[in-house]
């Protein structure tokens, strides 16, 4: 992920400043001949000052190249090299980051801990560059050889398999990451691990496999995967929605209704997402009145705009535009929304709409079209529809319709 240029520029300057300090120290020590770390020797200060001159001239790129060449790799400069490579990657300069990290690996007597760290950073560079096969090879080696970086490497492997949509491999790795049964509590490193909880990831992988099975019309395999998903994460609204969809496709509307109704307990703000599926199921059984009554019951328990709109649409079809308008006017007073106002105006008959009203409606249409109510709770990505996997930060299940959760109004 690219970080804003101002932040990375500041970090780069900080690392280069650190490099100046380390270089100056090395220069001093080489004079007094006391340096013998990793037996690489000290940096010649003359090469080093070229980098400093570039930096003072404001030529950061040439400064980076000069420092990379001038600053010998040893125990004292290793962290500076790693930091420099990482900042280059965060600035989006992946090729240069790869060079910096490969330069570290070219040292034959690099101690094992530093060798593994360099491997890890290079694997991260390859992911950023989209060279997933190369990264996968490095990460698999790390999993096999490095105890310290094993779990981090496995997390990166998950990133790769998710990008490749290889759910079998992703499930294998994620299962290895699950906390071991029998241990009283997870190791502290596992508790502090960056990334979403593994059971949540596994639930989404199962849902992906279920969707593929449903696409192949293999409903029983789909059901099995979704039951497995709910075992990993009982709160998975995705598993419930997918199971409801599956039962409709498998011509079991009664079963679909039962499944989809459990969303009201799992996450009341999510019920509106299931309205199109519920409608299919209730209509297939010709139980339209019960459908409307169920939605009204959900609205009483958790009032939100998408549900108000769904009920208004249903009322329009079942009882006509006047009933829908009365309902909308009532609810717009309590919960004002642009989409509600838009629907109310659309419900006016042709004879009620003059040129002025048409202009007002067109304005509201534009306002509504320009607003997105779906937002990722992790990175803030905004969109017009629900994604299970955030296109911005690749988190699973973190996008919600904020007009349904009440976090934003008037949309
Ligand atoms: Zn996100």
Short mmCIF file of C-alpha atoms and ligand atoms in Angstrom, two decimals:
data_model
loop_
_atom_site.label_atom_id
_atom_site.label_comp_id
_atom_site.label_asym_id
_atom_site.label_seq_id
_atom_site.Cartn_x
_atom_site.Cartn_y
_atom_site.Cartn_z
CA UNK A 1 0.00 0.00 0.00
CA UNK A 2 1.31 3.46 -0.89
CA UNK A 3 1.54 5.93 1.94
CA UNK A 4 1.11 9.67 1.29
CA UNK A 5 4.26 11.28 -0.22
CA UNK A 6 4.61 13.77 2.64
CA UNK A 7 4.83 11.00 5.25
CA UNK A 8 7.25 8.87 3.22
CA UNK A 9 9.35 11.91 2.31
CA UNK A 10 9.68 12.68 5.99
CA UNK A 11 10.57 9.04 6.78
CA UNK A 12 13.08 8.95 3.96
CA UNK A 13 14.73 12.09 5.23
CA UNK A 14 14.85 10.57 8.72
CA UNK A 15 16.52 7.39 7.40
CA UNK A 16 19.00 9.33 5.30
CA UNK A 17 19.80 11.47 8.34
CA UNK A 18 20.37 8.26 10.33
CA UNK A 19 22.60 7.08 7.47
CA UNK A 20 24.63 10.28 7.82
CA UNK A 21 25.08 9.57 11.53
CA UNK A 22 26.06 5.94 10.95
CA UNK A 23 28.40 6.92 8.10
CA UNK A 24 30.09 9.55 10.23
CA UNK A 25 30.54 7.01 13.04
CA UNK A 26 31.97 4.46 10.63
CA UNK A 27 34.31 7.05 9.24
CA UNK A 28 35.59 7.84 12.72
CA UNK A 29 35.94 4.18 13.67
CA UNK A 30 37.69 3.24 10.46
CA UNK A 31 40.28 5.85 11.32
CA UNK A 32 40.79 4.34 14.77
CA UNK A 33 40.61 0.78 13.25
CA UNK A 34 38.25 -0.55 15.90
CA UNK A 35 35.46 -1.79 13.63
CA UNK A 36 35.22 -5.50 12.96
CA UNK A 37 31.52 -6.25 12.90
CA UNK A 38 30.59 -9.22 10.66
CA UNK A 39 34.08 -8.75 9.19
CA UNK A 40 32.84 -6.50 6.43
CA UNK A 41 35.12 -3.59 7.21
CA UNK A 42 34.15 0.07 7.34
CA UNK A 43 32.75 2.41 4.68
CA UNK A 44 35.15 4.72 2.95
CA UNK A 45 34.04 8.17 4.09
CA UNK A 46 34.84 9.78 0.69
CA UNK A 47 32.09 7.79 -1.12
CA UNK A 48 29.82 8.49 1.75
CA UNK A 49 30.14 12.27 1.51
CA UNK A 50 29.01 12.16 -2.12
CA UNK A 51 25.62 10.97 -0.85
CA UNK A 52 25.57 13.75 1.71
CA UNK A 53 26.23 16.32 -1.02
CA UNK A 54 23.38 14.97 -3.13
CA UNK A 55 21.07 15.22 -0.13
CA UNK A 56 22.10 18.81 0.58
CA UNK A 57 21.50 19.65 -3.10
CA UNK A 58 17.94 18.35 -2.71
CA UNK A 59 18.59 15.38 -5.02
CA UNK A 60 17.07 12.59 -2.92
CA UNK A 61 17.18 9.93 -5.64
CA UNK A 62 20.93 10.33 -6.24
CA UNK A 63 21.47 10.48 -2.47
CA UNK A 64 19.71 7.12 -2.02
CA UNK A 65 21.85 5.51 -4.74
CA UNK A 66 25.05 6.95 -3.29
CA UNK A 67 24.20 5.84 0.24
CA UNK A 68 23.27 2.34 -0.92
CA UNK A 69 26.65 2.01 -2.64
CA UNK A 70 28.69 3.80 0.00
CA UNK A 71 27.21 2.42 3.19
CA UNK A 72 28.81 -0.96 3.77
CA UNK A 73 26.49 -3.68 5.07
CA UNK A 74 27.40 -4.60 8.62
CA UNK A 75 25.79 -5.00 12.02
CA UNK A 76 25.52 -1.25 12.53
CA UNK A 77 24.18 -0.29 9.09
CA UNK A 78 21.91 -3.29 8.47
CA UNK A 79 18.81 -1.68 10.01
CA UNK A 80 19.40 1.51 7.99
CA UNK A 81 19.51 -0.50 4.76
CA UNK A 82 16.32 -2.35 5.71
CA UNK A 83 14.56 0.91 6.63
CA UNK A 84 15.67 2.57 3.40
CA UNK A 85 14.35 -0.33 1.29
CA UNK A 86 11.03 -0.33 3.17
CA UNK A 87 10.51 3.39 2.68
CA UNK A 88 11.25 3.07 -1.03
CA UNK A 89 8.60 0.32 -1.22
CA UNK A 90 6.08 2.49 0.62
CA UNK A 91 6.81 5.32 -1.81
CA UNK A 92 5.91 2.92 -4.63
CA UNK A 93 9.54 2.68 -5.84
CA UNK A 94 9.47 -1.10 -5.71
CA UNK A 95 12.32 -1.80 -8.14
CA UNK A 96 14.72 0.30 -6.07
CA UNK A 97 13.49 -1.37 -2.87
CA UNK A 98 14.19 -4.77 -4.45
CA UNK A 99 17.75 -3.63 -5.32
CA UNK A 100 18.40 -2.47 -1.74
CA UNK A 101 17.16 -5.76 -0.24
CA UNK A 102 18.93 -7.90 -2.87
CA UNK A 103 22.11 -5.98 -2.10
CA UNK A 104 21.81 -7.22 1.51
CA UNK A 105 21.31 -10.81 0.42
CA UNK A 106 24.42 -10.63 -1.78
CA UNK A 107 26.57 -10.61 1.40
CA UNK A 108 27.73 -14.20 1.88
CA UNK A 109 28.36 -13.97 5.62
CA UNK A 110 25.08 -12.35 6.62
CA UNK A 111 23.97 -13.87 9.96
CA UNK A 112 20.85 -16.08 9.80
CA UNK A 113 18.50 -13.63 11.58
CA UNK A 114 19.44 -10.81 9.18
CA UNK A 115 19.25 -13.17 6.21
CA UNK A 116 15.68 -14.13 7.12
CA UNK A 117 14.64 -10.51 7.66
CA UNK A 118 16.09 -9.53 4.27
CA UNK A 119 14.18 -12.45 2.69
CA UNK A 120 10.96 -11.28 4.31
CA UNK A 121 11.38 -7.70 3.10
CA UNK A 122 12.26 -8.87 -0.40
CA UNK A 123 9.13 -11.07 -0.41
CA UNK A 124 7.10 -7.99 0.54
CA UNK A 125 8.73 -6.04 -2.32
CA UNK A 126 7.78 -8.82 -4.75
CA UNK A 127 4.15 -8.72 -3.54
CA UNK A 128 4.08 -4.94 -4.11
CA UNK A 129 5.56 -5.47 -7.58
CA UNK A 130 2.94 -8.13 -8.38
CA UNK A 131 5.67 -10.82 -8.66
CA UNK A 132 3.61 -13.26 -6.61
CA UNK A 133 5.36 -16.49 -7.69
CA UNK A 134 8.78 -15.19 -6.60
CA UNK A 135 7.35 -13.95 -3.32
CA UNK A 136 5.59 -17.27 -2.69
CA UNK A 137 8.89 -19.19 -3.06
CA UNK A 138 10.69 -16.90 -0.60
CA UNK A 139 7.83 -17.05 1.91
CA UNK A 140 7.59 -20.85 1.76
CA UNK A 141 11.33 -21.04 2.52
CA UNK A 142 10.83 -18.68 5.45
CA UNK A 143 7.94 -20.77 6.81
CA UNK A 144 10.18 -23.84 6.66
CA UNK A 145 13.34 -22.22 8.05
CA UNK A 146 12.53 -19.21 10.19
CA UNK A 147 10.69 -19.70 13.46
CA UNK A 148 10.60 -15.96 14.15
CA UNK A 149 9.04 -14.96 10.85
CA UNK A 150 6.98 -18.09 10.26
CA UNK A 151 3.55 -16.64 11.08
CA UNK A 152 4.24 -13.33 9.33
CA UNK A 153 5.32 -15.26 6.23
CA UNK A 154 2.15 -17.37 6.42
CA UNK A 155 0.05 -14.20 6.63
CA UNK A 156 1.75 -12.91 3.46
CA UNK A 157 1.12 -16.26 1.76
CA UNK A 158 -2.58 -15.73 2.54
CA UNK A 159 -2.39 -12.36 0.76
CA UNK A 160 -0.95 -14.10 -2.30
CA UNK A 161 -3.51 -16.92 -2.38
CA UNK A 162 -6.34 -14.43 -1.87
CA UNK A 163 -5.08 -12.37 -4.82
CA UNK A 164 -4.90 -15.57 -6.89
CA UNK A 165 -8.30 -16.68 -5.57
CA UNK A 166 -6.70 -20.00 -4.63
CA UNK A 167 -9.04 -20.79 -1.74
CA UNK A 168 -7.74 -24.33 -1.17
CA UNK A 169 -4.19 -23.10 -0.53
CA UNK A 170 -5.52 -20.18 1.53
CA UNK A 171 -7.54 -22.58 3.72
CA UNK A 172 -4.50 -24.83 4.23
CA UNK A 173 -2.33 -21.95 5.44
CA UNK A 174 -5.10 -20.34 7.52
CA UNK A 175 -5.80 -23.68 9.25
CA UNK A 176 -2.11 -23.84 10.23
CA UNK A 177 -2.47 -20.34 11.69
CA UNK A 178 -5.41 -21.30 13.92
CA UNK A 179 -4.55 -21.28 17.63
CA UNK A 180 -3.52 -24.78 18.65
CA UNK A 181 -6.08 -26.72 20.65
CA UNK A 182 -4.92 -27.88 24.04
CA UNK A 183 -2.85 -24.79 24.71
CA UNK A 184 -4.25 -22.83 27.63
CA UNK A 185 -3.79 -19.58 25.77
CA UNK A 186 -2.35 -18.45 22.49
CA UNK A 187 1.30 -17.44 22.45
CA UNK A 188 1.70 -13.69 22.96
CA UNK A 189 3.08 -13.37 19.40
CA UNK A 190 -0.18 -14.85 18.09
CA UNK A 191 -2.30 -12.52 20.20
CA UNK A 192 -0.39 -9.45 18.94
CA UNK A 193 -0.41 -10.60 15.31
CA UNK A 194 -1.37 -8.03 12.70
CA UNK A 195 -4.31 -9.02 10.52
CA UNK A 196 -7.87 -10.18 10.93
CA UNK A 197 -8.66 -13.13 13.21
CA UNK A 198 -8.02 -16.37 11.34
CA UNK A 199 -11.53 -17.87 11.94
CA UNK A 200 -13.06 -14.85 10.17
CA UNK A 201 -10.74 -15.38 7.19
CA UNK A 202 -11.59 -19.10 7.10
CA UNK A 203 -15.32 -18.30 7.13
CA UNK A 204 -14.89 -16.07 4.08
CA UNK A 205 -12.78 -18.68 2.25
CA UNK A 206 -15.57 -21.23 2.90
CA UNK A 207 -18.10 -18.73 1.50
CA UNK A 208 -15.96 -18.29 -1.62
CA UNK A 209 -15.86 -22.06 -2.09
CA UNK A 210 -19.63 -22.27 -1.47
CA UNK A 211 -20.31 -19.62 -4.11
CA UNK A 212 -18.21 -21.58 -6.61
CA UNK A 213 -20.12 -24.77 -5.75
CA UNK A 214 -23.48 -22.98 -6.18
CA UNK A 215 -22.32 -21.67 -9.57
CA UNK A 216 -21.72 -25.34 -10.52
CA UNK A 217 -25.25 -26.16 -9.19
CA UNK A 218 -23.68 -28.35 -6.49
CA UNK A 219 -26.00 -27.19 -3.71
CA UNK A 220 -25.08 -29.86 -1.18
CA UNK A 221 -21.38 -29.00 -1.39
CA UNK A 222 -22.38 -25.33 -1.05
CA UNK A 223 -24.42 -26.06 2.09
CA UNK A 224 -21.52 -27.99 3.61
CA UNK A 225 -19.08 -25.13 3.02
CA UNK A 226 -21.53 -22.61 4.50
CA UNK A 227 -22.14 -24.73 7.60
CA UNK A 228 -18.38 -24.88 7.98
CA UNK A 229 -18.21 -21.07 7.58
CA UNK A 230 -20.75 -20.62 10.37
CA UNK A 231 -18.75 -22.96 12.58
CA UNK A 232 -15.69 -20.76 12.12
CA UNK A 233 -17.69 -17.55 12.57
CA UNK A 234 -21.24 -17.83 13.91
CA UNK A 235 -21.72 -14.09 13.23
CA UNK A 236 -20.95 -14.40 9.50
CA UNK A 237 -23.77 -12.50 7.75
CA UNK A 238 -22.16 -13.46 4.46
CA UNK A 239 -22.59 -17.19 5.19
CA UNK A 240 -26.24 -16.61 6.13
CA UNK A 241 -26.96 -14.49 3.04
CA UNK A 242 -25.23 -17.00 0.76
CA UNK A 243 -27.12 -19.90 2.35
CA UNK A 244 -30.43 -18.03 1.86
CA UNK A 245 -29.52 -17.40 -1.78
CA UNK A 246 -28.54 -21.06 -2.22
CA UNK A 247 -31.88 -22.32 -0.82
CA UNK A 248 -33.80 -20.06 -3.21
CA UNK A 249 -31.77 -21.37 -6.15
CA UNK A 250 -32.30 -24.93 -4.90
CA UNK A 251 -36.06 -24.23 -4.88
CA UNK A 252 -36.43 -24.32 -1.08
CA UNK A 253 -38.03 -20.90 -0.40
CA UNK A 254 -39.40 -21.99 3.00
CA UNK A 255 -35.90 -22.93 4.12
CA UNK A 256 -34.50 -19.70 2.63
CA UNK A 257 -36.91 -17.58 4.72
CA UNK A 258 -35.94 -19.40 7.91
CA UNK A 259 -32.23 -18.91 7.18
CA UNK A 260 -32.54 -15.24 6.16
CA UNK A 261 -34.64 -14.38 9.21
CA UNK A 262 -31.65 -15.24 11.39
CA UNK A 263 -29.92 -12.09 10.03
CA UNK A 264 -32.18 -10.00 12.31
CA UNK A 265 -30.45 -11.66 15.29
CA UNK A 266 -26.96 -11.74 13.78
CA UNK A 267 -26.90 -8.08 12.74
CA UNK A 268 -30.19 -6.10 12.69
CA UNK A 269 -28.73 -3.33 10.49
CA UNK A 270 -28.00 -5.92 7.81
CA UNK A 271 -31.62 -7.04 7.22
CA UNK A 272 -32.12 -4.51 4.38
CA UNK A 273 -29.39 -6.29 2.35
CA UNK A 274 -31.45 -9.48 2.37
CA UNK A 275 -34.71 -7.84 1.21
CA UNK A 276 -34.36 -8.84 -2.50
CA UNK A 277 -33.75 -12.49 -1.48
CA UNK A 278 -36.55 -12.49 1.10
CA UNK A 279 -38.87 -11.02 -1.50
CA UNK A 280 -38.09 -13.84 -3.95
CA UNK A 281 -38.72 -16.46 -1.27
CA UNK A 282 -41.96 -14.97 0.09
CA UNK A 283 -43.29 -14.30 -3.43
CA UNK A 284 -42.49 -17.87 -4.51
CA UNK A 285 -44.76 -19.05 -1.67
CA UNK A 286 -47.31 -16.31 -2.43
CA UNK A 287 -46.99 -14.93 1.12
CA UNK A 288 -46.65 -11.24 0.21
CA UNK A 289 -48.56 -9.88 3.22
CA UNK A 290 -46.34 -11.84 5.58
CA UNK A 291 -43.28 -10.39 3.81
CA UNK A 292 -44.49 -6.83 4.39
CA UNK A 293 -45.39 -7.59 8.01
CA UNK A 294 -41.93 -9.07 8.60
CA UNK A 295 -40.18 -5.98 7.17
CA UNK A 296 -42.35 -3.66 9.30
CA UNK A 297 -41.50 -5.72 12.37
CA UNK A 298 -37.76 -5.43 11.59
CA UNK A 299 -38.18 -1.66 11.05
CA UNK A 300 -39.80 -1.28 14.47
CA UNK A 301 -36.87 -3.07 16.08
CA UNK A 302 -34.07 -1.38 14.11
CA UNK A 303 -35.25 1.66 12.10
CA UNK A 304 -33.05 2.51 9.10
CA UNK A 305 -33.33 4.16 5.68
CA UNK A 306 -32.76 1.13 3.39
CA UNK A 307 -35.56 -0.74 5.18
CA UNK A 308 -37.91 2.27 4.94
CA UNK A 309 -37.26 2.35 1.17
CA UNK A 310 -37.79 -1.41 0.82
CA UNK A 311 -41.14 -1.19 2.61
CA UNK A 312 -42.20 1.81 0.52
CA UNK A 313 -41.45 -0.11 -2.69
CA UNK A 314 -43.39 -3.09 -1.40
CA UNK A 315 -46.34 -0.90 -0.42
CA UNK A 316 -46.34 0.71 -3.87
CA UNK A 317 -46.60 -2.73 -5.52
CA UNK A 318 -49.08 -4.18 -3.02
CA UNK A 319 -51.34 -1.24 -2.15
CA UNK A 320 -50.51 1.53 -4.64
CA UNK A 321 -48.58 4.81 -4.73
CA UNK A 322 -50.80 6.65 -2.24
CA UNK A 323 -50.15 4.12 0.55
CA UNK A 324 -46.42 4.20 -0.20
CA UNK A 325 -46.37 8.03 -0.11
CA UNK A 326 -48.26 8.17 3.20
CA UNK A 327 -45.80 5.68 4.71
CA UNK A 328 -42.78 7.60 3.37
CA UNK A 329 -44.02 11.01 4.61
CA UNK A 330 -44.53 9.53 8.06
CA UNK A 331 -41.06 8.04 8.22
CA UNK A 332 -39.18 10.88 6.50
CA UNK A 333 -40.17 13.15 9.37
CA UNK A 334 -38.54 10.79 11.86
CA UNK A 335 -35.62 9.73 9.65
CA UNK A 336 -34.94 12.26 6.86
CA UNK A 337 -33.08 10.94 3.82
CA UNK A 338 -32.36 12.06 0.27
CA UNK A 339 -33.17 8.63 -1.12
CA UNK A 340 -36.53 8.70 0.69
CA UNK A 341 -37.29 12.14 -0.73
CA UNK A 342 -36.25 10.95 -4.20
CA UNK A 343 -38.62 7.98 -3.98
CA UNK A 344 -41.44 10.16 -2.67
CA UNK A 345 -41.12 12.47 -5.67
CA UNK A 346 -40.89 9.54 -8.08
CA UNK A 347 -44.17 8.25 -6.67
CA UNK A 348 -46.01 11.40 -7.72
CA UNK A 349 -48.23 10.73 -10.72
CA UNK A 350 -47.52 12.37 -14.08
CA UNK A 351 -50.32 14.89 -13.51
CA UNK A 352 -48.75 15.99 -10.21
CA UNK A 353 -45.33 16.65 -11.76
CA UNK A 354 -44.84 19.96 -13.53
CA UNK A 355 -41.64 21.37 -15.04
CA UNK A 356 -40.48 22.74 -11.68
CA UNK A 357 -40.95 19.44 -9.89
CA UNK A 358 -39.14 17.60 -12.68
CA UNK A 359 -36.16 19.93 -12.18
CA UNK A 360 -36.24 19.33 -8.41
CA UNK A 361 -36.36 15.58 -8.93
CA UNK A 362 -33.46 15.71 -11.39
CA UNK A 363 -31.43 17.68 -8.81
CA UNK A 364 -32.16 15.15 -6.08
CA UNK A 365 -31.30 12.30 -8.49
CA UNK A 366 -27.89 13.89 -9.07
CA UNK A 367 -27.31 14.39 -5.35
CA UNK A 368 -28.18 10.78 -4.56
CA UNK A 369 -26.12 9.40 -7.47
CA UNK A 370 -23.05 11.29 -6.24
CA UNK A 371 -23.25 9.89 -2.71
CA UNK A 372 -22.02 6.54 -1.58
CA UNK A 373 -23.36 5.06 1.59
CA UNK A 374 -21.18 1.94 1.70
CA UNK A 375 -17.96 2.43 3.61
CA UNK A 376 -15.14 0.22 4.85
CA UNK A 377 -14.82 0.40 8.62
CA UNK A 378 -11.11 -0.38 8.31
CA UNK A 379 -9.75 1.93 5.58
CA UNK A 380 -12.66 4.27 4.81
CA UNK A 381 -13.06 3.05 1.20
CA UNK A 382 -16.41 4.32 -0.11
CA UNK A 383 -18.60 2.75 -2.74
CA UNK A 384 -22.11 2.28 -4.05
CA UNK A 385 -22.37 -1.41 -3.27
CA UNK A 386 -21.50 -4.12 -0.79
CA UNK A 387 -18.14 -5.87 -1.28
CA UNK A 388 -17.18 -8.76 1.00
CA UNK A 389 -13.49 -8.14 0.31
CA UNK A 390 -12.63 -4.44 0.54
CA UNK A 391 -11.07 -3.28 -2.77
CA UNK A 392 -9.10 -0.66 -0.81
CA UNK A 393 -7.49 -2.52 2.11
CA UNK A 394 -8.36 -6.18 1.33
CA UNK A 395 -10.09 -6.63 4.67
CA UNK A 396 -12.92 -9.14 4.76
CA UNK A 397 -16.47 -8.18 5.76
CA UNK A 398 -15.58 -4.64 6.81
CA UNK A 399 -17.90 -2.78 4.40
CA UNK A 400 -21.36 -1.75 5.55
CA UNK A 401 -24.18 0.50 4.38
CA UNK A 402 -23.76 3.31 6.87
CA UNK A 403 -27.24 4.64 6.22
CA UNK A 404 -28.47 1.30 7.64
CA UNK A 405 -26.22 1.36 10.69
CA UNK A 406 -27.21 4.95 11.47
CA UNK A 407 -23.62 6.23 11.21
CA UNK A 408 -24.54 8.64 8.42
CA UNK A 409 -27.91 10.19 7.78
CA UNK A 410 -29.67 11.99 4.96
CA UNK A 411 -28.30 9.71 2.21
ZN1 LIG B 1 -11.03 -1.20 3.43
#
